[in-house]
Structures are given as C-alpha cells and as structure tokens.
Short mmCIF file of C-alpha atoms and ligand atoms in Angstrom, two decimals:
data_model
loop_
_atom_site.label_atom_id
_atom_site.label_comp_id
_atom_site.label_asym_id
_atom_site.label_seq_id
_atom_site.Cartn_x
_atom_site.Cartn_y
_atom_site.Cartn_z
CA MET A 1 88.77 102.80 76.94
CA SER A 2 84.99 102.71 77.33
CA VAL A 3 82.73 104.56 74.89
CA VAL A 4 81.32 106.57 77.81
CA GLU A 5 84.79 107.69 78.84
CA SER A 6 85.83 108.76 75.33
CA GLU A 7 82.57 110.67 74.87
CA SER A 8 82.99 112.51 78.16
CA ARG A 9 86.57 113.45 77.24
CA LEU A 10 85.45 114.90 73.90
CA ARG A 11 82.65 116.76 75.68
CA ALA A 12 85.13 118.23 78.15
CA LEU A 13 87.41 119.31 75.31
CA ARG A 14 84.52 120.96 73.48
CA ARG A 15 83.82 123.07 76.55
CA ARG A 16 87.33 124.42 76.10
CA LEU A 17 87.10 125.02 72.34
CA ARG A 18 87.91 128.65 71.70
CA TRP A 19 88.45 128.09 67.99
CA GLU A 20 86.14 127.07 65.19
CA ALA A 21 87.93 123.73 65.30
CA LEU A 22 90.94 122.19 67.02
CA TYR A 23 93.50 120.09 65.18
CA VAL A 24 94.86 117.46 67.58
CA SER A 25 98.15 116.12 66.21
CA ALA A 26 99.89 114.40 69.14
CA PRO A 27 99.30 110.62 69.11
CA PRO A 28 98.83 110.34 72.92
CA ASN A 29 96.24 113.12 72.80
CA ILE A 30 94.42 111.42 69.92
CA ARG A 31 94.52 108.18 71.88
CA TYR A 32 93.15 109.90 74.97
CA LEU A 33 90.22 111.40 73.07
CA THR A 34 89.33 108.55 70.72
CA GLY A 35 91.03 105.32 71.81
CA PHE A 36 92.96 105.18 68.52
CA SER A 37 96.53 104.09 69.28
CA GLY A 38 98.03 104.27 65.77
CA SER A 39 101.16 106.31 65.32
CA ALA A 40 99.87 108.36 62.38
CA GLY A 41 96.63 110.31 62.51
CA HIS A 42 95.07 113.74 62.64
CA LEU A 43 92.00 114.54 64.70
CA LEU A 44 89.77 117.45 63.84
CA VAL A 45 87.40 118.43 66.64
CA ARG A 46 84.48 120.79 66.14
CA ARG A 47 81.54 121.53 68.41
CA ASP A 48 79.30 119.06 66.64
CA GLU A 49 81.67 116.49 65.15
CA ALA A 50 85.07 114.90 65.39
CA THR A 51 86.91 113.30 62.48
CA LEU A 52 89.97 111.09 62.62
CA ILE A 53 92.02 111.16 59.44
CA THR A 54 94.54 108.37 59.00
CA ASP A 55 95.94 106.23 56.22
CA GLY A 56 95.24 102.77 54.82
CA ARG A 57 97.61 101.02 57.25
CA TYR A 58 95.22 101.86 60.08
CA ARG A 59 91.85 101.26 58.37
CA THR A 60 90.89 98.24 60.49
CA GLN A 61 92.53 99.46 63.69
CA ALA A 62 90.76 102.83 63.54
CA ARG A 63 87.40 101.12 63.05
CA LEU A 64 87.99 98.72 65.94
CA GLN A 65 89.34 101.24 68.43
CA THR A 66 87.02 104.20 67.92
CA SER A 67 83.31 104.83 68.18
CA GLY A 68 81.10 107.88 67.90
CA ILE A 69 83.53 109.75 65.66
CA ALA A 70 83.98 109.85 61.89
CA VAL A 71 87.00 108.07 60.43
CA GLU A 72 88.42 109.11 57.09
CA ILE A 73 91.09 107.01 55.37
CA SER A 74 93.34 109.04 53.09
CA ALA A 75 94.50 107.54 49.82
CA GLY A 76 97.85 109.31 49.81
CA ASP A 77 99.54 111.79 52.15
CA SER A 78 97.21 112.16 55.14
CA ARG A 79 98.39 115.76 55.63
CA ILE A 80 96.79 116.64 52.29
CA ALA A 81 93.60 114.90 53.40
CA LEU A 82 93.66 117.03 56.55
CA ALA A 83 94.05 120.25 54.57
CA GLU A 84 91.19 119.13 52.30
CA ALA A 85 89.00 118.39 55.32
CA VAL A 86 89.69 121.90 56.62
CA GLY A 87 88.76 123.35 53.20
CA ALA A 88 85.63 121.17 52.81
CA ARG A 89 84.31 122.47 56.15
CA GLY A 90 85.07 126.05 55.17
CA LEU A 91 87.00 126.58 58.39
CA LYS A 92 88.36 130.07 58.83
CA GLU A 93 90.15 129.38 62.11
CA LEU A 94 91.92 126.29 63.35
CA GLY A 95 93.60 125.86 66.72
CA PHE A 96 96.69 123.65 66.68
CA GLU A 97 98.80 122.09 69.43
CA ALA A 98 101.64 124.58 69.59
CA ASN A 99 103.86 122.36 71.74
CA ARG A 100 103.35 119.31 69.54
CA LEU A 101 103.19 120.24 65.85
CA SER A 102 106.52 120.31 64.03
CA TYR A 103 107.39 123.45 62.14
CA ASP A 104 107.42 121.43 58.97
CA ALA A 105 103.84 120.16 59.48
CA TYR A 106 102.72 123.64 60.47
CA ALA A 107 104.22 125.20 57.33
CA PHE A 108 102.63 122.52 55.19
CA LEU A 109 99.18 123.13 56.65
CA ARG A 110 99.59 126.88 56.34
CA ARG A 111 100.38 126.52 52.67
CA GLU A 112 97.66 123.96 51.87
CA ALA A 113 94.75 125.14 54.05
CA VAL A 114 94.16 128.33 52.11
CA GLY A 115 92.00 130.95 53.85
CA CYS A 116 92.20 129.30 57.28
CA SER A 117 94.22 130.99 59.99
CA LEU A 118 96.17 128.75 62.33
CA VAL A 119 96.00 129.73 65.99
CA PRO A 120 98.43 128.27 68.55
CA ALA A 121 96.55 126.48 71.34
CA ASP A 122 98.15 126.05 74.73
CA SER A 123 97.93 122.30 75.47
CA PRO A 124 94.12 122.01 75.67
CA VAL A 125 94.16 118.19 75.73
CA GLU A 126 97.00 117.98 78.27
CA ALA A 127 94.90 120.26 80.50
CA LEU A 128 92.29 117.49 80.62
CA ARG A 129 94.79 114.64 80.86
CA ILE A 130 96.42 116.10 83.96
CA LEU A 131 93.49 114.85 86.07
CA LYS A 132 93.08 111.09 85.91
CA SER A 133 89.70 109.35 85.96
CA GLU A 134 89.12 106.31 88.17
CA ASP A 135 89.58 104.09 85.10
CA GLU A 136 92.93 105.73 84.42
CA VAL A 137 94.12 105.36 88.01
CA ARG A 138 93.19 101.68 87.80
CA ALA A 139 95.21 101.36 84.58
CA ILE A 140 98.22 103.11 86.12
CA ARG A 141 97.95 100.91 89.21
CA ARG A 142 98.07 97.81 86.98
CA SER A 143 101.16 99.18 85.26
CA VAL A 144 102.84 100.05 88.58
CA ASP A 145 102.08 96.59 90.03
CA LEU A 146 103.41 94.79 86.98
CA ASN A 147 106.56 96.91 87.05
CA SER A 148 107.11 96.07 90.74
CA ASN A 149 106.47 92.36 90.17
CA VAL A 150 109.09 92.30 87.42
CA PHE A 151 111.64 94.06 89.63
CA ASP A 152 111.03 91.58 92.42
CA GLU A 153 111.14 88.52 90.20
CA VAL A 154 114.33 89.58 88.40
CA CYS A 155 116.12 90.59 91.62
CA ARG A 156 115.46 87.11 92.99
CA ARG A 157 117.14 85.57 89.94
CA LEU A 158 119.99 88.05 89.63
CA GLU A 159 123.39 86.36 89.70
CA PRO A 160 126.76 87.94 90.41
CA GLY A 161 128.47 88.49 87.08
CA TRP A 162 125.39 89.77 85.24
CA THR A 163 126.19 92.90 83.28
CA GLU A 164 124.20 96.10 83.63
CA SER A 165 122.83 95.47 80.11
CA ARG A 166 121.81 91.93 81.06
CA LEU A 167 119.86 93.17 84.07
CA ALA A 168 118.16 95.86 81.97
CA ALA A 169 117.29 93.27 79.31
CA GLU A 170 115.91 90.83 81.90
CA LEU A 171 113.71 93.58 83.32
CA GLU A 172 112.39 94.59 79.90
CA PHE A 173 111.83 90.97 78.86
CA GLY A 174 110.07 90.37 82.17
CA MET A 175 107.70 93.27 81.46
CA ARG A 176 106.69 91.75 78.14
CA ARG A 177 106.39 88.30 79.63
CA LEU A 178 103.99 89.54 82.32
CA GLY A 179 101.81 91.25 79.71
CA ALA A 180 103.18 94.76 79.28
CA GLU A 181 103.30 96.32 75.81
CA GLY A 182 106.94 97.13 76.54
CA PRO A 183 109.13 99.41 78.63
CA ALA A 184 107.98 103.01 79.04
CA PHE A 185 111.57 104.20 78.49
CA PRO A 186 115.00 102.56 78.14
CA THR A 187 115.65 100.90 81.50
CA ILE A 188 118.46 102.44 83.53
CA VAL A 189 120.88 100.17 85.39
CA ALA A 190 123.96 102.03 86.60
CA GLY A 191 126.42 100.88 89.26
CA GLY A 192 129.04 102.74 91.29
CA PRO A 193 130.31 106.06 89.86
CA HIS A 194 128.28 105.39 86.69
CA GLY A 195 125.15 105.80 88.85
CA ALA A 196 126.13 109.42 89.41
CA LEU A 197 124.85 110.12 85.87
CA PRO A 198 121.09 110.53 86.42
CA HIS A 199 120.21 109.21 82.95
CA ALA A 200 123.02 106.68 82.59
CA GLU A 201 122.80 103.96 79.94
CA PRO A 202 123.45 100.37 81.04
CA ARG A 203 126.94 99.17 80.14
CA ASP A 204 128.07 95.82 78.84
CA ALA A 205 130.14 95.36 82.00
CA ALA A 206 129.52 93.29 85.12
CA ILE A 207 127.49 95.04 87.80
CA PRO A 208 130.18 96.32 90.18
CA ARG A 209 130.19 94.70 93.64
CA ASN A 210 129.88 96.34 97.05
CA THR A 211 128.56 99.56 95.57
CA LEU A 212 125.19 101.16 94.87
CA VAL A 213 123.31 100.37 91.68
CA VAL A 214 120.48 102.59 90.40
CA VAL A 215 117.62 100.73 88.70
CA ASP A 216 115.04 102.99 87.04
CA GLN A 217 112.35 101.12 85.14
CA GLY A 218 108.85 101.63 83.82
CA ALA A 219 106.37 99.54 81.87
CA VAL A 220 103.50 100.37 79.53
CA VAL A 221 100.35 98.40 80.36
CA GLY A 222 97.07 99.12 78.57
CA GLY A 223 98.69 102.31 77.24
CA TYR A 224 99.57 103.60 80.73
CA CYS A 225 103.08 104.07 82.07
CA SER A 226 104.69 103.24 85.37
CA ASP A 227 107.98 104.60 86.68
CA MET A 228 110.03 103.38 89.64
CA THR A 229 113.61 103.78 90.82
CA ARG A 230 115.12 101.49 93.43
CA MET A 231 118.63 101.00 94.77
CA ILE A 232 120.23 97.58 94.79
CA ALA A 233 123.72 96.30 95.59
CA VAL A 234 125.59 93.08 94.97
CA GLY A 235 127.47 92.88 98.28
CA ARG A 236 127.57 95.60 100.93
CA PRO A 237 128.40 99.22 100.00
CA ASP A 238 130.51 101.33 102.41
CA SER A 239 129.01 103.51 105.12
CA ALA A 240 129.15 106.75 103.09
CA GLN A 241 127.02 105.11 100.41
CA MET A 242 124.60 103.72 102.98
CA GLU A 243 124.27 107.23 104.38
CA LEU A 244 123.54 108.57 100.90
CA VAL A 245 120.67 106.08 100.53
CA GLU A 246 119.26 107.02 103.94
CA ALA A 247 119.40 110.73 103.11
CA VAL A 248 117.54 110.29 99.82
CA ARG A 249 114.98 108.03 101.50
CA GLU A 250 114.32 110.76 104.05
CA ALA A 251 114.03 113.40 101.32
CA GLN A 252 111.65 111.20 99.35
CA ALA A 253 109.48 110.56 102.41
CA ALA A 254 109.47 114.30 103.20
CA ALA A 255 108.30 115.15 99.67
CA VAL A 256 105.60 112.45 99.71
CA GLY A 257 104.47 113.76 103.10
CA ALA A 258 103.97 117.26 101.64
CA ILE A 259 101.63 116.10 98.86
CA ARG A 260 97.95 116.91 99.05
CA ALA A 261 95.40 118.81 96.95
CA GLY A 262 95.99 122.57 97.04
CA VAL A 263 99.74 122.45 97.69
CA GLU A 264 101.98 124.17 95.13
CA CYS A 265 104.35 121.86 93.22
CA ARG A 266 107.34 123.95 94.31
CA THR A 267 106.49 123.29 97.97
CA VAL A 268 106.81 119.53 97.45
CA ASP A 269 110.06 120.03 95.56
CA GLY A 270 111.32 122.33 98.31
CA ARG A 271 110.58 119.74 100.98
CA ALA A 272 112.91 117.23 99.32
CA ARG A 273 115.66 119.86 98.94
CA GLN A 274 115.29 120.98 102.57
CA ALA A 275 115.79 117.42 103.79
CA LEU A 276 118.91 117.01 101.65
CA ARG A 277 120.32 120.37 102.77
CA LYS A 278 120.73 118.94 106.28
CA ARG A 279 123.00 116.13 105.13
CA THR A 280 126.62 116.09 104.01
CA VAL A 281 128.27 112.99 102.54
CA GLY A 282 131.90 112.92 101.37
CA GLY A 283 132.16 116.66 102.01
CA VAL A 284 129.23 117.47 99.72
CA ARG A 285 126.02 119.04 101.04
CA LEU A 286 123.41 116.86 99.40
CA ASP A 287 120.99 119.53 98.17
CA THR A 288 123.80 120.63 95.82
CA ALA A 289 123.98 117.04 94.53
CA PHE A 290 120.26 116.95 93.65
CA THR A 291 120.40 118.12 90.06
CA HIS A 292 116.92 117.51 88.69
CA SER A 293 113.33 118.21 89.69
CA THR A 294 111.44 116.12 92.24
CA GLY A 295 108.80 114.59 90.01
CA HIS A 296 106.48 114.60 87.03
CA GLY A 297 103.01 113.53 86.07
CA VAL A 298 102.66 110.09 84.52
CA GLY A 299 99.89 108.59 82.40
CA LEU A 300 99.67 107.81 78.69
CA GLU A 301 103.14 109.36 78.51
CA ILE A 302 106.03 108.80 80.85
CA HIS A 303 106.54 112.52 81.37
CA GLU A 304 103.46 114.70 81.53
CA GLY A 305 102.08 117.48 83.71
CA PRO A 306 102.39 118.60 86.41
CA ARG A 307 106.11 119.11 86.93
CA ILE A 308 107.13 119.01 90.56
CA ALA A 309 109.97 121.48 90.40
CA ALA A 310 111.36 124.59 92.06
CA ARG A 311 109.44 127.72 91.00
CA ARG A 312 106.40 125.73 89.78
CA ARG A 313 103.42 127.41 91.41
CA GLN A 314 100.85 125.10 89.88
CA ARG A 315 98.69 123.60 92.63
CA LEU A 316 98.22 119.88 93.00
CA ARG A 317 94.69 118.62 92.59
CA ALA A 318 93.05 115.40 93.69
CA GLY A 319 93.29 112.93 90.80
CA MET A 320 96.73 113.98 89.59
CA VAL A 321 99.19 111.09 89.38
CA VAL A 322 102.83 112.05 89.89
CA THR A 323 106.22 110.53 90.59
CA VAL A 324 108.28 111.55 93.61
CA GLU A 325 111.94 110.95 92.83
CA PRO A 326 114.57 113.03 94.54
CA GLY A 327 118.16 111.95 94.06
CA ALA A 328 121.73 112.78 95.00
CA TYR A 329 124.67 112.24 92.67
CA LEU A 330 128.25 112.28 93.89
CA GLU A 331 130.71 112.33 91.03
CA GLY A 332 133.26 109.54 91.28
CA LEU A 333 131.34 107.75 94.04
CA ALA A 334 127.70 106.84 93.30
CA GLY A 335 124.23 108.14 92.66
CA VAL A 336 120.99 107.48 94.51
CA ARG A 337 117.43 108.04 93.41
CA ILE A 338 114.24 106.63 94.91
CA GLU A 339 111.03 106.98 92.93
CA ASP A 340 107.41 106.13 93.57
CA VAL A 341 104.16 106.88 91.78
CA VAL A 342 101.44 108.49 93.92
CA VAL A 343 97.85 109.65 93.39
CA VAL A 344 97.06 113.05 94.90
CA THR A 345 94.00 113.04 97.19
CA GLU A 346 92.17 115.82 99.05
CA ASP A 347 94.07 115.22 102.28
CA GLY A 348 97.30 113.60 101.15
CA CYS A 349 98.23 110.99 98.61
CA GLU A 350 98.06 107.29 97.98
CA ILE A 351 101.38 105.65 97.16
CA LEU A 352 100.76 103.19 94.33
CA THR A 353 104.27 101.69 94.32
CA ARG A 354 104.38 98.76 96.72
CA THR A 355 108.04 97.75 96.34
CA PRO A 356 109.93 98.38 99.61
CA ARG A 357 112.15 101.46 99.43
CA GLU A 358 115.11 100.04 101.34
CA LEU A 359 118.37 99.28 99.59
CA ARG A 360 118.05 95.71 98.32
CA ILE A 361 121.27 93.85 99.02
CA LEU A 362 121.72 90.73 96.88
ZN1 ZN B 401 112.08 106.82 86.63
ZN1 ZN B 402 110.39 109.54 86.63
#
C-alpha cells in the first residue's frame, strides 16, 4: 500500500473519531490503516497520532511495512503495553471495535486501563473499507484473474479418477505457484448429492461421473481476496441437473443485472429469488432450495460488507466490490452455485470474473 493511501485512510478515520482515541484490534483493519500485516498488534488512533504496538517477533516487519505512524515494541505481553500506552496518554475514553474484540481482551483492558472508560464503536474501520479505492480494485482484479487462471489451468489437466481432495489440492497449489499468498478459504469441491451441502468439504473419494460438481475457490493476492464458484462435470449430467444449472445461471444474471449505485441490497437478493421462484426441478420450486444470501463484500477479508441478503436495506454505492452467488441445493441430487465478483458503478456494475459461467464438461 502506498504511503499516500495509508495516510488518507487514517485521515478518513479521524474524521469519524467520536472518542478521545480508538483502539483498532482486528488485524485486517490494522493492515488497512497502516500496511502492517502481522497477526498480533494493537493500533491506537488519536486525532494527532497513531501508534502500533506489537511484539519483538514483528520488529523488522512493522518497520518495513509502516510509515508515518509510531511503532512500539513491547517486551512482554503486548496487551499490557497497550494498557500502559492508554495510561501514559491519560486517556479517559477509548473506543473499541465491539464486533472484533474478544470478551477476554476487553475484560483485561478494563482491568488494566484504570480510569479509562471503554466505549463500543460500531465498525468504524469497516465503514471505510466498504468502499474500495482504485488501488484496491486493481488488487482485487489481480486476485480474481489469478483465481480464474488457476481454475482454467487445473481443469485442463483434470483426469478422471481424481478425488475431490486432489482437485482442491491442485487448485490451492496452483494459486501458490502463480504467486498467491494462499487460498482465501478452504477450497470447496463437492460432486453429486454432496454438492447439495453449500459448504461441503472435499472428500477423499473420486469425483463422481455424469453429475454436477461445485467448485468454490478464492485466492489471496497482495492481501486481497477473490471468490468464484463454477460448475463442472466429468461426463454429462442428466437433464434435470442441466436444468438446475440453467436456472441458477438465470438467477445469477438477474441479480447482476439489478446491481447499480443506489439500489438496496435486498432488491438484488430479491431478483435472484424471483428468478428461481419461476422454476421447478424434481418437484422442488427452486427459490425454496436457495438457502443462503445472494452475496457479500470482498476485500482484505473474504466476507465483508455489504451483505446482499433479504431484508438488507443498505444501498449499494459505486466502489463497493461484492460477490453475486445464488444457488439451489436439492437434497439427494446435487447443488448448484455460480459466483462472480463485481464492482458497483453509478449505472450498473463491472464483472471482474472472466471465467465463462457455463457448466464445464470434462
Ligand atoms: Zn465462494
Ligand atoms: Zn462468496
């Protein structure tokens, strides 16, 4: 991240400071504000200064990754160093990330930071992260492209007899080989009835033939996540399954078509459900087989705001990056999900995922 970008993020956060200081505890939020990617750190933000407190393991990393902020290396427990920093500044009021801080860490700080009241803050850093800068969109695009390239390359090599675990492993190895830091989440490969579990784990069993296989994969590149689901089959699935794929493709296209700045998230979700309501496969009306929400924001974390779900009135804004991933899951038969990453624009959206959405028959 450029120095300019990290400074402008801290400036934007300071405009939202309603406390004497804010304690940022979530690693992705610390990374967003400072560039520091270590897994242990505390960031204290005041109007005129920001201090990153971490321990000796991260001394060099913190120096290399940050600029324009103070870095303090604690000798022992960094939580004590944080409480001491609060005391040394005479802070009477400290906002904390209510959705991120464990009860244990909260209780510790309450006990140690004597005289300072802890005030729950409602995701102030996530409120900034929800809109992506041009640099961030570029980073996500790189991640999405790499993820698609891996899918394509591995599908071309896939041989009948590979297990679901083997395919997942090849995909994850491929990500690393092409320069990703790793997978953004455990890769899902699930064939036949197993695919009807939306978050199925790959099995050590051959990919079943002539049936649908769900492949849901994401990479982390330069800290940014990608997320894509495609349907593949080794041999030709029956007509009911082909119909299921067509129905979800239609629903996915309908949801993508509803995206533009100003539209409520629930409207996009509703569009996918409406499309599925018109279709029945194997005696099941498909909107009843769509058991999760339509999408989520993606960035430094695989799941972030906004949520594209029923009842979510939040309005989309240009610069949000979200997935669109309706699905339909028929117990005992198969599951289908098709997922792209898109950037919301003033008059629509740009689909970042370039992999064709058709069922890929191998
Ligand atoms: Zn996914
Ligand atoms: Zn997703």
